Amino acid sequence: MKLNDNWKIRHFDVGAARDLEVASPEYIDYFWMTASVPGDVHSTLIQRKLIDDPFYGHNDFKCQWVEEKVWWYRNTFEFVENVGKENRYELIFEGLDTFATVYLNGIELGSTENMFISHPFDVTRELRPGKNILAVKFDPVHVHVKDKVQYYWSGFSKKRIWTRKAQSHYGWDWGPRLVAAGIWKDVHLEKRTFAKIDHVFARTTSMTPDSACVEIDVKIDSFAKGKEYTIEANLTYGDENFSGSVKVEGSKAKVQLEVADPKLWWTHDLGTPNLYQLKIELYVDGERIDQKMQSFGLRTIEVQQKDEEGNYSFTFVLNGEKIFAKGANWIPIDSFIGAVPDARYKHLIRMAKDANMNMLRVWGGGIYEKDVFYEECDRLGILVWQDFMFACALYPDYNKNFMNNVREEIVHVVKRLRNHPCLAIWCGNNENDWLYEALSASGEIPHPFYGEKIYHELMPELLAELDPTRLFWPSSPFGGNDHNSREQGDSHNWQVWHGNMEPRMFGETQRVNYSVEGLSFKNFKKDTTLFASEFGMHASSNRYTLERNIPKDQFFWGSEEMAYRNKDIHHPKGILLMEGCTGVPTNLEEYISFSMLTQAEGLKYGIEHYRRNKPHTSGALFWQLNDCWPGTSWSVIDYYLLPKAAYHYARKFYSPILLSIDHEPGEALNVWVVNDSLESYQDEIELAVYDFYGRQVFSKEWSVVIEANASSQIGFVLEEEALSGLEPEEAVMVLRSKTFENIYYFRDQKDLRLEKAELKVDVRENEITILTKSLARMVTIEIDMEQLIFEDNFFDLLANETKVIKVEQAQGKEIPWETLRIKAINSEGMI
């Protein structure tokens, strides 16, 4: 029985109301405001127009009073069942954010202090026939942390280290401080008869082409002793069914199923993410009293840390096949997570798949994601790198209460997520080990490594028991003589954007080169990492997104409101990056275009390098996929799920077959083919060079056969030969096959001598046809609507070529074609 309806909320000043009075069934809440569950306080206030949209302008400051108040939720529900001696009733809150006290019919059931776990309460004796009153009090964070030590190193907030809630609620370098509170997941009342299934752990223990062995551990929680309990397990795929039955010994049972002709779960780029349906049923004296159902994927996953020659590696191996991990880091989908509909999750994850991503990293400063996230990754064939929720801080591992809270969290999260085939690795934290060592070496942190016991003692101990099937990795980055070493483990490349000078060794001060050359994305080519799990650069949100959230009188480049969109306090970084690529913008239109092009070309430059370096490098997860608010950040998809230029570039630079050119000014053009598929690739490849009016001056072809899962240089051409008399600032090169095309320039965008492009446009039945007589650089299509799906955008259109683009809206809404605008960097204004 779900209890998501009929909730009301109201706030009080701290200490202004007696808890038992507000929780009492007799308390009059008639004039309280209604609220949605799942949801949160802020979303309710926005909906009721009691606070201004926190994402508009500086309105987040206007609603900071919300986090200072005590918030109460109340609900009335009917209970009409007869309670037998064999029955128990459990009230389950899947998610309470964060310091909550729960009351039923005026009786205090208990308090919670962890957003990330569910909270069950036995309410068998507290339920009443007929009307029942459920009340939940949420204390403001400051009440619980005001007397705690708050001078340890902790980015963005000192209070957050004591709170087991989304760390990014306190603000980060890509989002505002909006400390949410509320019932952010479902509420259930569940009936139990004699016993319940506490948890299930199913995994593939062996696999051949003909059969697979699935081992299932089941733990039950019984309150009726002397009963004989039986577990039945069924694994089905279409008409195929594999089943087994065992008695429960004590509270545990183990079932083994032999699966004939196994249909394996693959990432979408390597095969089909086949899913079986697993049903676990609990019987007592022949009567079924509980069941659990879930999808299950037959697959094996490991991380190879030494290759066949004994060299260090960091390679994910799926079903015995080495893979190159291609993807991005995932941050919370919204500042107000509880109110986000599942449809938004599904659309965003589908966008990741459509960009050829096969891995997402759930970053350690947000949340363990909602079920829909993992279910969609299972269904679509996307692996998940799962951080535990610790990021960029010291955490009080000396405090017994805190550690007990963390232990409960880890146990709960591992049991909840371990059956998902998409889950590939557990990671202890984000950057804590690396930053602690580096900042200690520079003298910025004088304290011990608080938190170390969590990642290096507690977590490995619990994971060895709860999930030995996956690698536990203590931190990201981690490995080598510097936790951000390129020689071992994974690394975060923040030489680009932040200017960190690499490599460094343990004990050395982190040096920074804060210049055009120091921050340049061309530094990616120096990176010899085994696995790049974080790297990236800023780009503006789309114009529609900015215009919707910035006051009109501030909608210009250089305004305070534009600066406020950027939460990375060192704003000159973006300028320095653009200075080296596109040149420095002089107005808003240039800023939007130049920042997007710099990000897109920069990620392309780095990721193509990483992929050419396969198999030495075996993964590239850029920072970041998405945004939690309409700001300026490292994301490639903005808050309204409108792609930036880099997203459309990603569809090419993450393509399973990648044709690329490795070239520096004045040097040879080195032509490469990367084949990530499990079959050999055979094709005819052409390198052609044109002037900006479409005249071809050079062409060379190769017939290639590239073995499966390999990277190979197929040839090279001297720059002078390829230009054939053209100036390098006036030429474009195209590397193409029958199905793939990649465009390059001999010089940076700022140095190109582009002619003015005259775009001709025709729109018919959700299709846009675009024609140009001279090369059009970064053709950009804009329409004033969120969640638009463009077949392509931010593309270069060669002279005398025509391109047809289909446009849809994710929910099928009517597209406002009257707002259509099309431009190129070198066109005369908008069309």
PDB file of C-alpha atoms in Angstrom, residues 30-156:
ATOM      1  CA  TYR A  30      -6.793  21.947   7.709  1.00  0.00           C
ATOM      2  CA  PHE A  31      -5.063  25.025   6.316  1.00  0.00           C
ATOM      3  CA  TRP A  32      -1.667  23.461   5.720  1.00  0.00           C
ATOM      4  CA  MET A  33      -0.555  23.441   2.085  1.00  0.00           C
ATOM      5  CA  THR A  34      -0.747  20.228   0.082  1.00  0.00           C
ATOM      6  CA  ALA A  35       2.537  18.692  -1.070  1.00  0.00           C
ATOM      7  CA  SER A  36       3.650  16.031  -3.514  1.00  0.00           C
ATOM      8  CA  VAL A  37       5.451  12.918  -2.307  1.00  0.00           C
ATOM      9  CA  PRO A  38       8.013  12.035  -3.558  1.00  0.00           C
ATOM     10  CA  GLY A  39       9.182  15.615  -3.539  1.00  0.00           C
ATOM     11  CA  ASP A  40      10.695  18.256  -1.281  1.00  0.00           C
ATOM     12  CA  VAL A  41       9.882  21.479   0.494  1.00  0.00           C
ATOM     13  CA  HIS A  42      11.361  23.821  -2.119  1.00  0.00           C
ATOM     14  CA  SER A  43       9.428  22.250  -4.990  1.00  0.00           C
ATOM     15  CA  THR A  44       6.193  22.599  -3.028  1.00  0.00           C
ATOM     16  CA  LEU A  45       6.877  26.258  -2.296  1.00  0.00           C
ATOM     17  CA  ILE A  46       7.727  26.913  -5.947  1.00  0.00           C
ATOM     18  CA  GLN A  47       4.531  25.218  -7.071  1.00  0.00           C
ATOM     19  CA  ARG A  48       2.485  27.318  -4.613  1.00  0.00           C
ATOM     20  CA  LYS A  49       4.354  30.472  -5.717  1.00  0.00           C
ATOM     21  CA  LEU A  50       5.487  31.077  -2.148  1.00  0.00           C
ATOM     22  CA  ILE A  51       9.095  31.415  -3.268  1.00  0.00           C
ATOM     23  CA  ASP A  52      10.349  32.726  -6.577  1.00  0.00           C
ATOM     24  CA  ASP A  53      12.014  30.260  -8.907  1.00  0.00           C
ATOM     25  CA  PRO A  54      15.422  29.718  -7.228  1.00  0.00           C
ATOM     26  CA  PHE A  55      17.077  29.219 -10.615  1.00  0.00           C
ATOM     27  CA  TYR A  56      16.124  32.656 -11.927  1.00  0.00           C
ATOM     28  CA  GLY A  57      18.643  35.415 -11.351  1.00  0.00           C
ATOM     29  CA  HIS A  58      19.822  35.512  -7.733  1.00  0.00           C
ATOM     30  CA  ASN A  59      16.592  34.051  -6.342  1.00  0.00           C
ATOM     31  CA  ASP A  60      18.424  31.219  -4.605  1.00  0.00           C
ATOM     32  CA  PHE A  61      19.488  33.818  -2.020  1.00  0.00           C
ATOM     33  CA  LYS A  62      15.865  34.832  -1.483  1.00  0.00           C
ATOM     34  CA  CYS A  63      14.854  31.326  -0.432  1.00  0.00           C
ATOM     35  CA  GLN A  64      17.718  30.465   1.906  1.00  0.00           C
ATOM     36  CA  TRP A  65      15.326  30.989   4.807  1.00  0.00           C
ATOM     37  CA  VAL A  66      13.787  27.626   3.870  1.00  0.00           C
ATOM     38  CA  GLU A  67      16.761  25.683   5.237  1.00  0.00           C
ATOM     39  CA  GLU A  68      16.547  27.521   8.574  1.00  0.00           C
ATOM     40  CA  LYS A  69      13.034  26.306   9.416  1.00  0.00           C
ATOM     41  CA  VAL A  70      11.523  23.175  10.917  1.00  0.00           C
ATOM     42  CA  TRP A  71       9.253  21.524   8.325  1.00  0.00           C
ATOM     43  CA  TRP A  72       6.410  19.166   9.155  1.00  0.00           C
ATOM     44  CA  TYR A  73       4.642  16.732   6.826  1.00  0.00           C
ATOM     45  CA  ARG A  74       1.279  15.244   7.809  1.00  0.00           C
ATOM     46  CA  ASN A  75      -0.844  12.595   6.121  1.00  0.00           C
ATOM     47  CA  THR A  76      -4.172  10.872   6.820  1.00  0.00           C
ATOM     48  CA  PHE A  77      -4.870   7.350   5.573  1.00  0.00           C
ATOM     49  CA  GLU A  78      -7.442   4.649   6.160  1.00  0.00           C
ATOM     50  CA  PHE A  79      -6.609   1.202   7.534  1.00  0.00           C
ATOM     51  CA  VAL A  80      -9.382  -1.395   7.301  1.00  0.00           C
ATOM     52  CA  GLU A  81      -7.641  -4.767   7.621  1.00  0.00           C
ATOM     53  CA  ASN A  82      -7.963  -7.219  10.480  1.00  0.00           C
ATOM     54  CA  VAL A  83      -4.598  -7.768  12.129  1.00  0.00           C
ATOM     55  CA  GLY A  84      -3.897 -11.429  12.887  1.00  0.00           C
ATOM     56  CA  LYS A  85      -1.248 -12.832  15.199  1.00  0.00           C
ATOM     57  CA  GLU A  86       0.664 -14.041  12.158  1.00  0.00           C
ATOM     58  CA  ASN A  87       0.818 -10.535  10.644  1.00  0.00           C
ATOM     59  CA  ARG A  88       3.191  -7.654  10.981  1.00  0.00           C
ATOM     60  CA  TYR A  89       2.852  -4.239   9.343  1.00  0.00           C
ATOM     61  CA  GLU A  90       5.891  -2.268   8.286  1.00  0.00           C
ATOM     62  CA  LEU A  91       5.891   1.431   7.479  1.00  0.00           C
ATOM     63  CA  ILE A  92       8.725   2.083   5.030  1.00  0.00           C
ATOM     64  CA  PHE A  93      10.112   5.459   4.030  1.00  0.00           C
ATOM     65  CA  GLU A  94      12.360   4.874   1.026  1.00  0.00           C
ATOM     66  CA  GLY A  95      14.000   8.267   1.441  1.00  0.00           C
ATOM     67  CA  LEU A  96      13.880  11.003   4.081  1.00  0.00           C
ATOM     68  CA  ASP A  97      16.041  14.088   3.605  1.00  0.00           C
ATOM     69  CA  THR A  98      17.576  14.129   6.207  1.00  0.00           C
ATOM     70  CA  PHE A  99      17.140  14.765   9.957  1.00  0.00           C
ATOM     71  CA  ALA A 100      13.613  13.439  10.389  1.00  0.00           C
ATOM     72  CA  THR A 101      11.424  12.179  13.227  1.00  0.00           C
ATOM     73  CA  VAL A 102       8.473   9.954  12.343  1.00  0.00           C
ATOM     74  CA  TYR A 103       5.191   9.763  14.268  1.00  0.00           C
ATOM     75  CA  LEU A 104       2.144   7.539  13.798  1.00  0.00           C
ATOM     76  CA  ASN A 105      -1.025   8.519  15.649  1.00  0.00           C
ATOM     77  CA  GLY A 106       1.029  10.717  17.942  1.00  0.00           C
ATOM     78  CA  ILE A 107       3.539   8.008  18.825  1.00  0.00           C
ATOM     79  CA  GLU A 108       7.193   8.668  18.016  1.00  0.00           C
ATOM     80  CA  LEU A 109       8.480   5.752  15.926  1.00  0.00           C
ATOM     81  CA  GLY A 110      12.061   6.942  15.629  1.00  0.00           C
ATOM     82  CA  SER A 111      14.470   9.441  14.102  1.00  0.00           C
ATOM     83  CA  THR A 112      16.599   9.289  10.971  1.00  0.00           C
ATOM     84  CA  GLU A 113      19.825  10.986   9.903  1.00  0.00           C
ATOM     85  CA  ASN A 114      20.632   9.539   6.485  1.00  0.00           C
ATOM     86  CA  MET A 115      19.113  10.600   3.174  1.00  0.00           C
ATOM     87  CA  PHE A 116      20.583   7.647   1.286  1.00  0.00           C
ATOM     88  CA  ILE A 117      18.851   4.700   2.946  1.00  0.00           C
ATOM     89  CA  SER A 118      15.312   3.478   3.538  1.00  0.00           C
ATOM     90  CA  HIS A 119      13.793   3.540   7.004  1.00  0.00           C
ATOM     91  CA  PRO A 120      11.399   0.752   8.071  1.00  0.00           C
ATOM     92  CA  PHE A 121       9.247   0.896  11.218  1.00  0.00           C
ATOM     93  CA  ASP A 122       7.181  -1.899  12.725  1.00  0.00           C
ATOM     94  CA  VAL A 123       3.751  -0.303  13.279  1.00  0.00           C
ATOM     95  CA  THR A 124       1.626  -3.395  13.904  1.00  0.00           C
ATOM     96  CA  ARG A 125       0.443  -2.201  17.317  1.00  0.00           C
ATOM     97  CA  GLU A 126       0.304   1.497  16.443  1.00  0.00           C
ATOM     98  CA  LEU A 127      -2.132   1.152  13.515  1.00  0.00           C
ATOM     99  CA  ARG A 128      -5.764   1.933  14.261  1.00  0.00           C
ATOM    100  CA  PRO A 129      -8.882   0.683  12.454  1.00  0.00           C
ATOM    101  CA  GLY A 130     -10.068   3.534  10.254  1.00  0.00           C
ATOM    102  CA  LYS A 131      -8.327   6.897  10.262  1.00  0.00           C
ATOM    103  CA  ASN A 132      -4.559   7.061  10.933  1.00  0.00           C
ATOM    104  CA  ILE A 133      -2.354  10.155  11.154  1.00  0.00           C
ATOM    105  CA  LEU A 134       1.235  10.003   9.919  1.00  0.00           C
ATOM    106  CA  ALA A 135       3.543  12.941  10.709  1.00  0.00           C
ATOM    107  CA  VAL A 136       7.186  13.588   9.879  1.00  0.00           C
ATOM    108  CA  LYS A 137       9.244  16.420  11.317  1.00  0.00           C
ATOM    109  CA  PHE A 138      12.340  17.640   9.466  1.00  0.00           C
ATOM    110  CA  ASP A 139      14.882  19.564  11.506  1.00  0.00           C
ATOM    111  CA  PRO A 140      17.103  22.104   9.773  1.00  0.00           C
ATOM    112  CA  VAL A 141      20.656  20.878   9.303  1.00  0.00           C
ATOM    113  CA  HIS A 142      22.160  23.558  11.519  1.00  0.00           C
ATOM    114  CA  VAL A 143      20.358  22.200  14.584  1.00  0.00           C
ATOM    115  CA  HIS A 144      22.319  18.953  14.313  1.00  0.00           C
ATOM    116  CA  VAL A 145      25.720  20.244  13.226  1.00  0.00           C
ATOM    117  CA  LYS A 146      26.084  23.609  14.938  1.00  0.00           C
ATOM    118  CA  ASP A 147      28.119  22.114  17.773  1.00  0.00           C
ATOM    119  CA  LYS A 148      30.287  19.898  15.558  1.00  0.00           C
ATOM    120  CA  VAL A 149      33.877  20.623  14.569  1.00  0.00           C
ATOM    121  CA  GLN A 150      33.763  22.717  11.394  1.00  0.00           C
ATOM    122  CA  TYR A 151      37.342  23.637  10.566  1.00  0.00           C
ATOM    123  CA  TYR A 152      38.496  20.496   8.742  1.00  0.00           C
ATOM    124  CA  TRP A 153      39.261  20.744   5.057  1.00  0.00           C
ATOM    125  CA  SER A 154      36.004  20.509   3.139  1.00  0.00           C
ATOM    126  CA  GLY A 155      35.274  22.109  -0.198  1.00  0.00           C
ATOM    127  CA  PHE A 156      32.188  24.352  -0.454  1.00  0.00           C
TER     128      PHE A 156
END
